[in-house]
Amino acid sequence: MFSVSEIKLRLAILLVLATLQNASSHGEQPLSRISIRKATFALHELAYIQASPTVLGLRGENTEWVTLEFGSTNPSVDDWIGVFSPANFSASTCPEENPRVYPPFLCSAPIKFQYANYSTPEYKDTGKGFLKLQLINQRSDFSFVLFSGGLLNPKVVAVSNHVAFSNPDAPVYPRLAQGKEWNEMTVTWTSGYGINEAEPFVEWGPRGESMRSPAVTQTVDRNSLCGAPARTVGWRDPGFIHTSFLKELWPNREYMYKLGHRLFNGTYIWSQTYHFRASPYPGQNSLQRVVIFGDMGKDEADGSNEYNNFQRGSLNTTKQLIQDLKNIDIVFHIGDICYANGYLSQWDQFTAQIEPIASTVPYMIASGNHERDWPGTGSFYENMDSGGECGVLAENMFYVPTETRAKFWYSTDYGMFHFCIADTEHDWREGTEQYKFIEHCLASVDRQKQPWLIFLAHRVLGYSSCISYAEEGSFEEPMGRESLQKLWQKYKVDIALYGHVHNYERTCPIYQNICTNEEKHYYKGSLNGTIHVVAGGAGASLSTFTTLQTKWSIFKDYDHGFVKLTAFDHSNLLFEYKKSRDGQVYDSFKISRDYRDISACTVDSCPSTTLAS
């Protein structure tokens, strides 16, 4: 038997362990907390919910606020409001899975939800409330439902009128990306128009000129996905996804563009006009600015669907990038894109959130566990982090210049930068197809023209002081750097950046756990190793550091933020870490060197013998 003091001590230890687990957890997708299949019909003639205005986007807007007024004769703090789209959400829209089983009353999760007392704390006493919610154009109409019984035992108390955008099928949320050639830009967008209804294209050109480039069209159906909730309660028709390839661009020239659909009756549907600046040619000596981060996720300006404290970081990061957009040339979001986790409506909401960024500069992504992981689908990890998406949504919603989209590794050039982007959801170890790609990517760069060689991946293949890695004793993803560190050293990778761990950390230039340079903020000449950076704090709930002190860790920050690289010329690079809450620089270093410093031999970077010797 334990004494009272021993019992208290054990309980305290369990509480601390639970706190640590929660601190390092991604949390659950908020929509997954709703037991939607248990919903029952409990309409009350005196309960009501009314939405206004009923028609949105009359001036072409794709984002609008609606006001809800609602009331109940038996109010409770557990009452909540779900937003459904399409507006007809009853069992009649459910796929027939088993003809012998009567379908549930509801089979589709709402696209967002909020508690009835969110804006009206007195709702429990008065039974009357109001709520403002932000809607985006998502190819269908909307209705709003007042539920009692909380999230676990939902009862439909009242259903609103329908609300819709003036053209729900309109082309929306363009996403730019680098093409397979340096002078090619791709434009991907979403609409409600299939190829049997309209011809999609981009009208584009320098100011005063225009041409049209056709777009390819694809979509995703339930059968392309791998499991629940993506194939069940999280399913929502993702619409049609179009990609156009704008080729033979002049370097650095500014182009205007707009999305178009020519209906078969001769009518044209247009988006607003956007602009972008074409990439510099590989090796061009000019000012070039790159932003890199992972794990941003999405959140709602109206406070709905609060996802484990994601909102503050995600929206702040987005806001800072928009405010500084004139000083950003390209963005890399290295995995864990929107944490839809099988609730497909969230992809629309994410692309709407980043539209001001992605419509103006290339928005390149990498594959993360929350996009790809699913058992039995070829994922390196047999986890269920993607919610049944198994990479399909990420591979279709965004363009990346891969050879095969299911193998999400690729290279891309931006002026003096050469980027090698790995896919940590597939095997990267020596002898694999991806390992061969990584070596070829690193070996093929001309360092006279592109001195800044950057390696990007989602999971930490380098070094991290995250508590979970420290407890494993690896300070890395298991088997992370064992095969790759000799490649980084041989080809003299300057910086390797990762997401997955939701904080910021920078190492010294390092090789095989040993700092190769004692400088911390101004590197002159050869680094003799690679600087490893964790930049996974763009929005998701933060990850705890271990209390162990490692010699290779130079700077840590338990906060939301992102990284910016500025190449001034072939010899000078500035690295900055900025916090999302204020956009200020909290860590930085400079590299100054000549080509001879790159070509000089260091440990394991040159053959031990040559023909001359």
Coordinates of C-alpha atoms in Angstrom, one line a residue:
M1 CA 0.0 0.0 0.0
F2 CA 1.1 3.5 -0.8
S3 CA 1.1 6.4 1.8
V4 CA -1.0 9.5 1.1
S5 CA 2.2 11.4 0.3
E6 CA 3.4 8.8 -2.1
I7 CA 0.0 8.8 -3.9
K8 CA 0.1 12.6 -4.2
L9 CA 3.7 12.4 -5.6
R10 CA 2.7 9.7 -8.2
L11 CA -0.3 11.8 -9.3
A12 CA 1.9 14.9 -9.7
I13 CA 4.3 12.9 -11.9
L14 CA 1.5 11.6 -14.1
L15 CA 0.1 15.2 -14.4
V16 CA 3.6 16.5 -15.5
L17 CA 3.9 13.7 -18.1
A18 CA 0.4 14.4 -19.4
T19 CA 1.3 18.1 -19.7
L20 CA 4.5 17.3 -21.6
Q21 CA 2.5 14.9 -23.9
N22 CA 0.0 17.6 -24.6
A23 CA 2.6 20.3 -25.2
S24 CA 4.3 18.2 -27.9
S25 CA 1.0 17.0 -29.4
H26 CA -0.5 18.2 -32.6
G27 CA -4.0 17.9 -31.0
E28 CA -7.0 16.6 -32.9
Q29 CA -8.6 18.2 -35.9
P30 CA -11.5 20.1 -34.2
L31 CA -14.1 18.8 -36.7
S32 CA -13.2 15.2 -35.6
R33 CA -14.6 15.9 -32.2
I34 CA -18.1 16.1 -33.6
S35 CA -20.0 12.8 -33.5
I36 CA -21.9 13.7 -36.6
R37 CA -23.3 10.3 -37.4
K38 CA -25.1 10.3 -34.0
A39 CA -27.0 13.4 -34.9
T40 CA -30.8 13.2 -34.4
F41 CA -33.7 15.3 -35.5
A42 CA -35.2 17.5 -32.7
L43 CA -36.6 20.6 -34.4
H44 CA -38.6 22.9 -32.2
E45 CA -41.1 25.3 -33.6
L46 CA -40.0 28.2 -31.4
A47 CA -36.3 27.7 -32.1
Y48 CA -34.8 29.6 -35.0
I49 CA -31.7 30.6 -36.8
Q50 CA -31.6 33.3 -39.5
A51 CA -28.6 34.2 -41.8
S52 CA -28.0 37.5 -43.6
P53 CA -27.2 38.6 -46.3
T54 CA -28.5 35.7 -48.4
V55 CA -26.4 36.6 -51.5
L56 CA -22.7 37.1 -51.2
G57 CA -20.0 38.4 -53.4
L58 CA -22.1 40.7 -55.5
R59 CA -19.0 42.8 -56.3
G60 CA -16.8 39.8 -57.1
E61 CA -15.6 39.1 -53.5
N62 CA -14.7 35.5 -52.6
T63 CA -14.7 36.2 -48.8
E64 CA -17.7 37.6 -47.0
W65 CA -19.1 37.9 -43.4
V66 CA -22.6 36.7 -42.5
T67 CA -24.6 37.5 -39.4
L68 CA -26.6 34.8 -37.7
E69 CA -29.4 35.5 -35.3
F70 CA -30.8 32.5 -33.4
G71 CA -32.9 31.5 -30.4
S72 CA -33.8 28.4 -28.4
T73 CA -36.4 27.7 -25.7
N74 CA -34.0 25.4 -23.9
P75 CA -30.6 27.0 -24.2
S76 CA -27.4 25.4 -22.9
V77 CA -23.7 26.3 -22.9
D78 CA -23.2 23.1 -25.0
D79 CA -25.3 24.5 -27.9
W80 CA -23.4 25.1 -31.1
I81 CA -23.8 26.2 -34.6
G82 CA -22.5 24.2 -37.6
V83 CA -22.0 25.6 -41.1
F84 CA -22.9 23.1 -43.8
S85 CA -22.1 23.3 -47.5
P86 CA -23.8 22.2 -49.6
A87 CA -26.8 23.5 -47.8
N88 CA -28.8 20.3 -48.3
F89 CA -26.9 18.2 -45.7
S90 CA -29.5 15.5 -44.9
A91 CA -29.2 11.7 -45.3
S92 CA -30.5 12.0 -48.9
T93 CA -27.0 13.2 -49.9
C94 CA -25.2 10.2 -48.2
P95 CA -23.6 7.5 -50.3
E96 CA -25.2 4.1 -49.9
E97 CA -22.5 2.0 -48.1
N98 CA -24.7 -0.9 -47.0
P99 CA -28.3 -1.3 -48.4
R100 CA -29.4 -3.1 -45.2
V101 CA -28.4 -0.3 -42.9
Y102 CA -30.5 2.8 -42.8
P103 CA -28.3 5.8 -43.4
P104 CA -27.6 8.2 -40.5
F105 CA -29.5 11.5 -40.4
L106 CA -26.2 13.3 -41.1
C107 CA -23.2 11.8 -42.8
S108 CA -21.1 14.9 -43.5
A109 CA -19.2 17.0 -41.0
P110 CA -19.8 20.8 -41.0
I111 CA -17.1 22.9 -42.7
K112 CA -16.8 24.9 -39.5
F113 CA -18.6 25.4 -36.2
Q114 CA -18.8 27.7 -33.2
Y115 CA -20.5 27.6 -29.8
A116 CA -23.7 29.6 -29.5
N117 CA -22.5 31.6 -26.6
Y118 CA -19.3 32.7 -28.3
S119 CA -20.5 36.3 -29.0
T120 CA -23.4 36.2 -26.6
P121 CA -22.3 35.0 -23.2
E122 CA -25.9 35.6 -21.8
Y123 CA -27.3 33.1 -24.4
K124 CA -27.7 30.4 -21.7
D125 CA -30.1 32.7 -19.8
T126 CA -31.9 34.6 -22.6
G127 CA -32.0 31.9 -25.2
K128 CA -31.1 34.5 -27.8
G129 CA -27.8 35.1 -29.6
F130 CA -26.0 36.4 -32.6
L131 CA -22.8 35.4 -34.3
K132 CA -20.7 36.7 -37.2
L133 CA -18.9 34.1 -39.4
Q134 CA -16.6 34.5 -42.3
L135 CA -17.5 32.4 -45.4
I136 CA -15.4 31.8 -48.5
N137 CA -16.6 30.9 -52.0
Q138 CA -16.5 27.1 -52.1
R139 CA -18.6 26.0 -55.1
S140 CA -21.9 25.5 -53.2
D141 CA -24.5 27.2 -51.0
F142 CA -24.5 27.2 -47.2
S143 CA -26.9 26.6 -44.4
F144 CA -26.5 27.0 -40.6
V145 CA -27.8 24.6 -38.0
L146 CA -28.4 25.2 -34.3
F147 CA -27.5 22.0 -32.3
S148 CA -28.1 21.1 -28.7
G149 CA -26.5 18.1 -27.0
G150 CA -22.9 19.3 -27.4
L151 CA -20.5 17.7 -29.9
L152 CA -20.9 14.2 -28.8
N153 CA -24.7 13.9 -28.9
P154 CA -25.8 16.5 -31.5
K155 CA -29.5 17.3 -31.9
V156 CA -30.7 19.5 -34.7
V157 CA -32.9 22.2 -33.1
A158 CA -33.2 24.7 -36.0
V159 CA -32.1 25.1 -39.6
S160 CA -31.5 28.4 -41.3
N161 CA -32.3 29.8 -44.7
H162 CA -29.8 29.2 -47.5
V163 CA -26.9 31.6 -48.3
A164 CA -24.8 31.5 -51.5
F165 CA -22.2 33.5 -53.4
S166 CA -23.5 35.1 -56.6
N167 CA -21.3 32.7 -58.6
P168 CA -20.3 29.8 -56.5
D169 CA -18.4 28.2 -59.4
A170 CA -16.1 31.1 -60.0
P171 CA -12.3 30.6 -60.4
V172 CA -10.7 31.2 -57.0
Y173 CA -7.5 31.1 -55.0
P174 CA -4.6 31.0 -57.6
R175 CA -1.4 29.3 -56.4
L176 CA 1.8 30.1 -58.3
A177 CA 4.7 27.6 -58.4
Q178 CA 8.0 27.3 -60.2
G179 CA 7.8 25.1 -63.3
K180 CA 10.3 22.4 -64.4
E181 CA 12.3 25.1 -66.2
W182 CA 13.6 28.2 -64.5
N183 CA 11.7 30.4 -66.9
E184 CA 8.3 28.7 -66.4
M185 CA 5.6 29.7 -63.9
T186 CA 2.6 27.5 -63.2
V187 CA -0.8 28.8 -62.0
T188 CA -3.1 26.4 -60.2
W189 CA -6.6 27.4 -59.1
T190 CA -10.0 25.9 -58.1
S191 CA -13.4 26.3 -59.7
G192 CA -16.8 24.6 -60.1
Y193 CA -16.4 24.3 -63.9
G194 CA -15.6 20.9 -65.4
I195 CA -14.2 20.4 -68.9
N196 CA -17.7 19.4 -70.1
E197 CA -18.9 23.0 -69.1
A198 CA -16.0 25.3 -69.9
E199 CA -12.5 25.7 -71.2
P200 CA -10.1 26.9 -68.5
F201 CA -7.2 29.2 -69.4
V202 CA -5.0 32.0 -68.1
E203 CA -4.8 35.3 -69.9
W204 CA -1.4 36.8 -69.2
G205 CA 1.5 39.0 -70.3
P206 CA 3.5 42.1 -69.5
R207 CA 1.6 45.3 -69.1
G208 CA -0.1 46.2 -72.3
E209 CA 0.2 42.8 -73.8
S210 CA -1.7 39.6 -73.4
M211 CA -1.9 36.0 -74.5
R212 CA -3.8 32.9 -73.4
S213 CA -2.4 29.6 -72.1
P214 CA -4.8 26.6 -71.7
A215 CA -5.1 24.8 -68.4
V216 CA -5.3 21.1 -67.6
T217 CA -8.2 20.0 -65.3
Q218 CA -8.3 17.3 -62.7
T219 CA -10.4 16.5 -59.7
V220 CA -10.4 14.1 -56.7
D221 CA -13.2 11.6 -55.9
R222 CA -13.7 9.4 -52.8
N223 CA -12.2 6.4 -54.4
S224 CA -8.8 8.2 -54.9
L225 CA -8.6 8.6 -51.1
C226 CA -7.4 5.9 -48.7
G227 CA -9.7 6.0 -45.6
A228 CA -11.8 7.8 -43.1
P229 CA -12.6 10.5 -42.4
A230 CA -11.5 11.6 -45.9
R231 CA -13.8 9.1 -47.6
T232 CA -16.6 9.4 -45.0
V233 CA -17.7 12.4 -42.8
G234 CA -14.8 14.5 -44.0
W235 CA -15.5 14.2 -47.6
R236 CA -16.5 17.3 -49.6
D237 CA -16.3 17.7 -53.3
P238 CA -13.0 19.5 -53.9
G239 CA -14.2 20.9 -57.2
F240 CA -12.1 21.1 -60.3
I241 CA -8.4 22.0 -60.0
H242 CA -6.8 23.7 -63.0
T243 CA -3.1 24.2 -63.8
S244 CA -1.7 26.4 -66.6
F245 CA 1.9 26.5 -67.7
L246 CA 3.3 30.0 -68.5
K247 CA 6.5 29.4 -70.5
E248 CA 9.5 31.3 -71.9
L249 CA 9.2 34.1 -69.4
W250 CA 11.7 36.9 -69.5
P251 CA 13.8 37.0 -66.2
N252 CA 12.7 39.5 -63.6
R253 CA 9.9 40.9 -65.8
E254 CA 6.5 41.7 -64.2
Y255 CA 3.5 39.9 -65.7
M256 CA -0.2 40.5 -65.2
Y257 CA -2.6 37.5 -65.3
K258 CA -6.2 36.5 -64.7
L259 CA -8.0 33.2 -64.6
G260 CA -10.7 32.6 -67.2
H261 CA -13.3 30.0 -68.2
R262 CA -15.0 30.1 -71.6
L263 CA -18.4 28.5 -71.2
F264 CA -19.7 26.6 -74.2
N265 CA -22.4 29.1 -74.7
G266 CA -19.7 31.7 -75.4
T267 CA -19.9 33.4 -72.0
Y268 CA -16.6 34.2 -70.3
I269 CA -16.1 34.0 -66.5
W270 CA -13.1 36.0 -65.1
S271 CA -11.2 36.3 -61.9
Q272 CA -9.7 39.5 -60.7
T273 CA -6.3 40.5 -62.2
Y274 CA -3.2 39.4 -60.4
H275 CA 0.6 39.9 -61.0
F276 CA 3.9 38.2 -60.4
R277 CA 7.6 38.7 -61.2
A278 CA 9.3 36.1 -63.3
S279 CA 12.2 34.3 -61.7
P280 CA 15.8 35.4 -62.3
Y281 CA 17.9 33.2 -64.5
P282 CA 20.1 30.6 -62.6
G283 CA 23.2 32.4 -61.3
Q284 CA 21.9 35.9 -61.8
N285 CA 23.6 38.3 -59.5
S286 CA 20.8 40.3 -57.9
L287 CA 19.0 40.7 -54.6
Q288 CA 17.0 37.5 -54.0
R289 CA 14.8 36.9 -50.9
V290 CA 13.4 33.5 -49.8
V291 CA 11.0 32.7 -47.0
I292 CA 10.9 29.2 -45.5
F293 CA 8.7 27.6 -42.8
G294 CA 6.8 24.5 -41.9
D295 CA 3.7 23.4 -40.1
M296 CA 1.7 26.6 -40.5
G297 CA -1.8 25.1 -40.8
K298 CA -4.9 27.3 -41.2
D299 CA -7.3 29.0 -39.0
E300 CA -10.3 31.2 -39.0
A301 CA -10.5 35.0 -38.6
D302 CA -13.9 34.6 -36.9
G303 CA -12.5 32.3 -34.2
S304 CA -14.4 29.2 -35.2
N305 CA -12.8 25.7 -35.4
E306 CA -10.1 26.7 -32.9
Y307 CA -7.4 24.0 -33.5
N308 CA -5.2 23.6 -30.4
N309 CA -4.1 27.3 -30.3
F310 CA -3.2 27.3 -34.0
Q311 CA -5.0 30.5 -34.8
R312 CA -2.5 33.0 -33.3
G313 CA 0.5 31.6 -35.0
S314 CA -1.1 30.7 -38.4
L315 CA -2.9 34.0 -38.9
N316 CA 0.1 36.0 -37.6
T317 CA 2.5 34.3 -39.9
T318 CA 0.2 34.8 -42.9
K319 CA -0.3 38.5 -41.9
Q320 CA 3.5 39.1 -41.6
L321 CA 4.2 37.6 -45.0
I322 CA 1.4 39.7 -46.6
Q323 CA 2.7 42.9 -45.0
D324 CA 6.3 42.2 -46.3
L325 CA 5.3 40.7 -49.6
K326 CA 7.2 43.4 -51.7
N327 CA 10.4 42.1 -50.0
I328 CA 9.7 38.3 -50.7
D329 CA 10.5 36.6 -54.0
I330 CA 9.6 32.9 -53.3
V331 CA 8.1 30.9 -50.4
F332 CA 8.8 27.3 -49.3
H333 CA 6.2 25.7 -47.0
I334 CA 8.0 22.5 -46.0
G335 CA 5.2 20.2 -45.0
D336 CA 2.1 20.0 -42.7
I337 CA 0.3 22.4 -44.9
C338 CA -3.2 22.9 -43.5
Y339 CA -3.8 20.0 -41.1
A340 CA -7.1 19.1 -42.9
N341 CA -6.5 15.6 -41.6
G342 CA -9.2 14.2 -43.9
Y343 CA -11.7 17.1 -43.7
L344 CA -11.4 18.2 -47.3
S345 CA -13.2 21.6 -46.9
Q346 CA -10.2 22.8 -45.0
W347 CA -8.0 22.9 -48.2
D348 CA -10.3 25.5 -49.7
Q349 CA -10.1 27.5 -46.5
F350 CA -6.3 27.3 -46.5
T351 CA -5.9 28.4 -50.1
A352 CA -8.2 31.3 -49.4
Q353 CA -6.0 32.3 -46.4
I354 CA -2.8 32.3 -48.4
E355 CA -4.2 33.8 -51.6
P356 CA -2.5 37.2 -51.3
I357 CA 0.8 35.4 -51.0
A358 CA 0.5 32.5 -53.3
S359 CA -1.1 34.6 -56.1
T360 CA 1.9 36.9 -56.1
V361 CA 5.1 34.8 -55.5
P362 CA 5.8 31.1 -56.1
Y363 CA 4.4 29.0 -53.2
M364 CA 6.4 25.8 -53.1
I365 CA 5.4 23.0 -50.7
A366 CA 7.0 19.8 -49.4
S367 CA 5.2 16.7 -48.2
G368 CA 4.5 16.3 -44.5
N369 CA 3.1 13.5 -42.3
H370 CA -0.3 15.3 -42.1
E371 CA -0.5 15.2 -45.9
R372 CA 0.8 11.7 -46.7
D373 CA 1.0 9.2 -43.8
W374 CA -1.5 6.3 -44.1
P375 CA -1.0 2.6 -43.5
G376 CA -0.6 0.3 -46.5
T377 CA -0.1 3.1 -49.0
G378 CA 3.6 3.1 -49.5
S379 CA 4.2 5.7 -46.8
F380 CA 7.5 5.2 -45.0
Y381 CA 5.6 5.7 -41.7
E382 CA 2.6 3.5 -41.1
N383 CA 0.8 6.3 -39.2
M384 CA -2.7 7.7 -39.8
D385 CA -1.7 11.4 -39.7
S386 CA -3.3 12.3 -43.1
G387 CA -6.8 11.3 -42.1
G388 CA -7.1 9.1 -45.1
E389 CA -5.8 11.7 -47.6
C390 CA -2.6 9.7 -48.3
G391 CA -1.1 12.7 -50.2
V392 CA -3.8 13.0 -52.8
L393 CA -5.0 16.5 -51.8
A394 CA -1.6 18.0 -51.5
E395 CA -0.5 16.5 -54.8
N396 CA -3.4 17.9 -56.6
M397 CA -4.1 21.3 -54.8
F398 CA -0.5 22.5 -55.4
Y399 CA 1.9 22.0 -58.3
V400 CA 5.5 21.0 -57.6
P401 CA 8.0 20.1 -60.4
T402 CA 8.3 16.5 -59.5
E403 CA 8.8 13.7 -62.0
T404 CA 6.0 11.7 -60.3
R405 CA 3.6 13.4 -57.9
A406 CA 3.4 10.5 -55.6
K407 CA 7.2 10.8 -55.1
F408 CA 7.2 14.3 -53.7
W409 CA 10.9 15.1 -54.1
Y410 CA 12.2 17.7 -56.5
S411 CA 14.8 20.4 -57.2
T412 CA 14.2 24.0 -58.2
D413 CA 16.4 27.0 -58.9
Y414 CA 16.0 30.6 -57.9
G415 CA 18.8 32.8 -59.2
M416 CA 21.8 32.2 -57.0
F417 CA 20.0 29.5 -54.9
H418 CA 19.7 25.8 -55.7
F419 CA 17.1 24.0 -53.6
C420 CA 16.9 20.2 -53.1
I421 CA 13.5 19.3 -51.5
A422 CA 13.2 15.8 -50.0
D423 CA 10.1 13.8 -49.1
T424 CA 10.5 12.4 -45.6
E425 CA 7.3 10.4 -45.9
H426 CA 9.3 8.1 -48.3
D427 CA 12.5 6.2 -47.6
W428 CA 15.6 8.5 -48.0
R429 CA 18.3 6.0 -46.9
E430 CA 21.3 5.0 -48.9
G431 CA 20.4 2.8 -51.9
T432 CA 16.8 4.1 -52.3
E433 CA 15.4 5.9 -55.3
Q434 CA 15.1 9.1 -53.2
Y435 CA 18.7 8.9 -52.0
K436 CA 19.9 8.7 -55.6
F437 CA 17.8 11.8 -56.4
I438 CA 19.2 13.7 -53.4
E439 CA 22.8 13.0 -54.4
H440 CA 22.1 13.9 -58.0
C441 CA 20.4 17.2 -57.0
L442 CA 23.3 18.1 -54.7
A443 CA 26.0 17.1 -57.2
S444 CA 24.5 18.8 -60.3
V445 CA 24.7 22.4 -59.1
D446 CA 27.3 24.7 -60.5
R447 CA 28.6 26.5 -57.3
Q448 CA 30.2 29.3 -59.3
K449 CA 26.8 30.3 -60.6
Q450 CA 24.7 29.1 -57.6
P451 CA 26.8 29.3 -54.5
W452 CA 23.9 28.9 -52.1
L453 CA 22.9 25.3 -51.8
I454 CA 19.9 24.6 -49.6
F455 CA 18.4 21.3 -48.4
L456 CA 14.8 21.2 -47.4
A457 CA 12.7 18.5 -45.8
H458 CA 9.7 18.1 -43.4
R459 CA 10.9 15.8 -40.7
V460 CA 14.1 16.7 -38.9
L461 CA 16.8 14.7 -40.7
G462 CA 19.5 16.8 -39.0
Y463 CA 19.5 18.0 -35.4
S464 CA 16.8 19.1 -33.0
S465 CA 16.5 19.5 -29.2
C466 CA 12.8 18.7 -29.2
I467 CA 12.0 16.7 -26.1
S468 CA 10.7 13.7 -28.0
Y469 CA 13.9 13.3 -30.0
A470 CA 16.0 13.8 -26.9
E471 CA 14.1 11.1 -25.1
E472 CA 14.9 8.8 -28.0
G473 CA 18.5 9.8 -27.6
S474 CA 18.8 10.6 -31.3
F475 CA 18.2 14.4 -31.4
E476 CA 16.8 13.7 -34.9
E477 CA 14.3 11.7 -36.8
P478 CA 15.3 8.0 -36.2
M479 CA 17.7 7.1 -39.1
G480 CA 17.5 10.7 -40.2
R481 CA 21.0 11.9 -40.9
E482 CA 22.9 8.6 -40.9
S483 CA 22.8 8.2 -44.7
L484 CA 22.6 11.8 -45.7
Q485 CA 25.3 13.6 -43.7
K486 CA 28.1 12.4 -45.9
L487 CA 26.2 13.8 -48.9
W488 CA 25.7 17.2 -47.2
Q489 CA 29.4 17.3 -46.3
K490 CA 30.7 16.0 -49.7
Y491 CA 28.6 18.6 -51.7
K492 CA 29.0 21.3 -49.1
V493 CA 25.3 22.1 -48.3
D494 CA 25.2 25.5 -46.7
I495 CA 21.9 25.2 -44.8
A496 CA 19.4 22.3 -44.2
L497 CA 16.0 23.4 -43.0
Y498 CA 13.2 21.3 -41.5
G499 CA 9.7 21.5 -40.1
H500 CA 7.8 18.9 -38.1
V501 CA 9.1 20.1 -34.7
H502 CA 7.0 23.2 -33.8
N503 CA 9.7 25.6 -32.7
Y504 CA 12.8 27.3 -33.9
E505 CA 16.4 26.1 -33.5
R506 CA 19.7 26.8 -35.2
T507 CA 22.9 24.7 -34.9
C508 CA 26.5 25.6 -35.5
P509 CA 28.0 24.4 -38.8
I510 CA 28.2 20.7 -38.0
Y511 CA 29.4 17.3 -39.3
Q512 CA 29.0 14.0 -37.4
N513 CA 27.9 15.8 -34.2
I514 CA 31.0 18.0 -34.1
C515 CA 30.9 21.8 -34.7
T516 CA 33.2 22.6 -37.5
N517 CA 33.2 26.4 -36.9
E518 CA 33.0 28.1 -33.6
E519 CA 31.6 31.4 -35.0
K520 CA 27.9 32.1 -34.2
H521 CA 26.9 35.1 -36.3
Y522 CA 29.4 36.0 -39.0
Y523 CA 30.9 33.2 -41.1
K524 CA 33.8 34.1 -43.3
G525 CA 35.3 31.6 -45.7
S526 CA 34.4 27.9 -45.6
L527 CA 31.8 26.6 -43.1
N528 CA 33.4 23.2 -43.1
G529 CA 30.0 21.8 -42.2
T530 CA 26.2 22.4 -42.7
I531 CA 24.1 24.7 -40.5
H532 CA 20.9 22.8 -39.5
V533 CA 17.7 24.8 -38.8
V534 CA 14.3 23.8 -37.5
A535 CA 11.7 26.2 -38.7
G536 CA 8.5 24.4 -37.9
G537 CA 6.9 27.1 -35.7
A538 CA 4.8 28.9 -38.4
G539 CA 1.4 28.2 -36.7
A540 CA 0.9 24.8 -35.1
S541 CA 0.9 24.3 -31.4
L542 CA 4.4 24.6 -30.1
S543 CA 6.8 21.7 -29.3
T544 CA 8.8 21.6 -26.0
F545 CA 12.6 21.6 -25.9
T546 CA 14.5 19.2 -23.7
T547 CA 16.4 20.7 -20.7
L548 CA 19.5 18.9 -21.9
Q549 CA 22.1 21.4 -23.2
T550 CA 23.8 20.4 -26.5
K551 CA 27.1 21.9 -27.7
W552 CA 25.8 22.2 -31.3
S553 CA 22.6 24.3 -30.5
I554 CA 23.3 28.0 -30.9
F555 CA 19.8 29.5 -30.7
K556 CA 16.4 28.1 -29.6
D557 CA 13.0 29.8 -29.5
Y558 CA 9.7 28.4 -28.2
D559 CA 7.5 30.7 -30.3
H560 CA 5.9 31.0 -33.7
G561 CA 8.1 32.3 -36.5
F562 CA 9.7 31.8 -39.9
V563 CA 13.0 32.1 -41.7
K564 CA 14.1 34.5 -44.4
L565 CA 17.3 34.1 -46.6
T566 CA 18.6 37.1 -48.5
A567 CA 21.3 36.7 -51.1
F568 CA 22.9 40.0 -51.9
D569 CA 25.4 38.5 -54.4
H570 CA 27.5 35.4 -55.0
S571 CA 29.5 36.1 -51.8
N572 CA 27.1 37.4 -49.2
L573 CA 24.0 35.8 -47.6
L574 CA 21.9 37.0 -44.7
F575 CA 19.9 34.5 -42.6
E576 CA 17.1 35.9 -40.4
Y577 CA 14.6 34.3 -38.0
K578 CA 11.5 36.4 -37.5
K579 CA 8.7 36.0 -35.0
S580 CA 5.2 35.9 -36.4
R581 CA 3.7 38.1 -33.7
D582 CA 5.7 41.2 -34.7
G583 CA 7.8 40.4 -37.8
Q584 CA 11.0 41.5 -36.0
V585 CA 14.4 39.6 -36.3
Y586 CA 15.3 37.6 -33.2
D587 CA 18.2 35.5 -34.6
S588 CA 20.5 36.1 -37.6
F589 CA 23.8 35.3 -39.1
K590 CA 25.8 36.3 -42.2
I591 CA 28.0 34.2 -44.6
S592 CA 30.7 36.0 -46.6
R593 CA 33.0 34.0 -48.9
D594 CA 34.4 33.5 -52.4
Y595 CA 34.1 30.6 -54.8
R596 CA 37.5 29.3 -53.7
D597 CA 36.1 29.0 -50.2
I598 CA 33.4 26.6 -51.5
S599 CA 35.8 24.6 -53.6
A600 CA 38.4 24.2 -50.9
C601 CA 38.6 20.7 -49.4
T602 CA 37.4 19.9 -45.9
V603 CA 36.8 16.8 -43.9
D604 CA 35.2 14.1 -46.2
S605 CA 34.4 16.7 -48.9
C606 CA 37.1 15.7 -51.3
P607 CA 38.5 12.4 -52.4
S608 CA 41.3 11.2 -50.1
T609 CA 43.5 10.4 -53.1
T610 CA 43.7 11.6 -56.7
L611 CA 45.4 10.4 -59.9
A612 CA 48.0 13.2 -59.3
S613 CA 48.9 11.8 -55.9

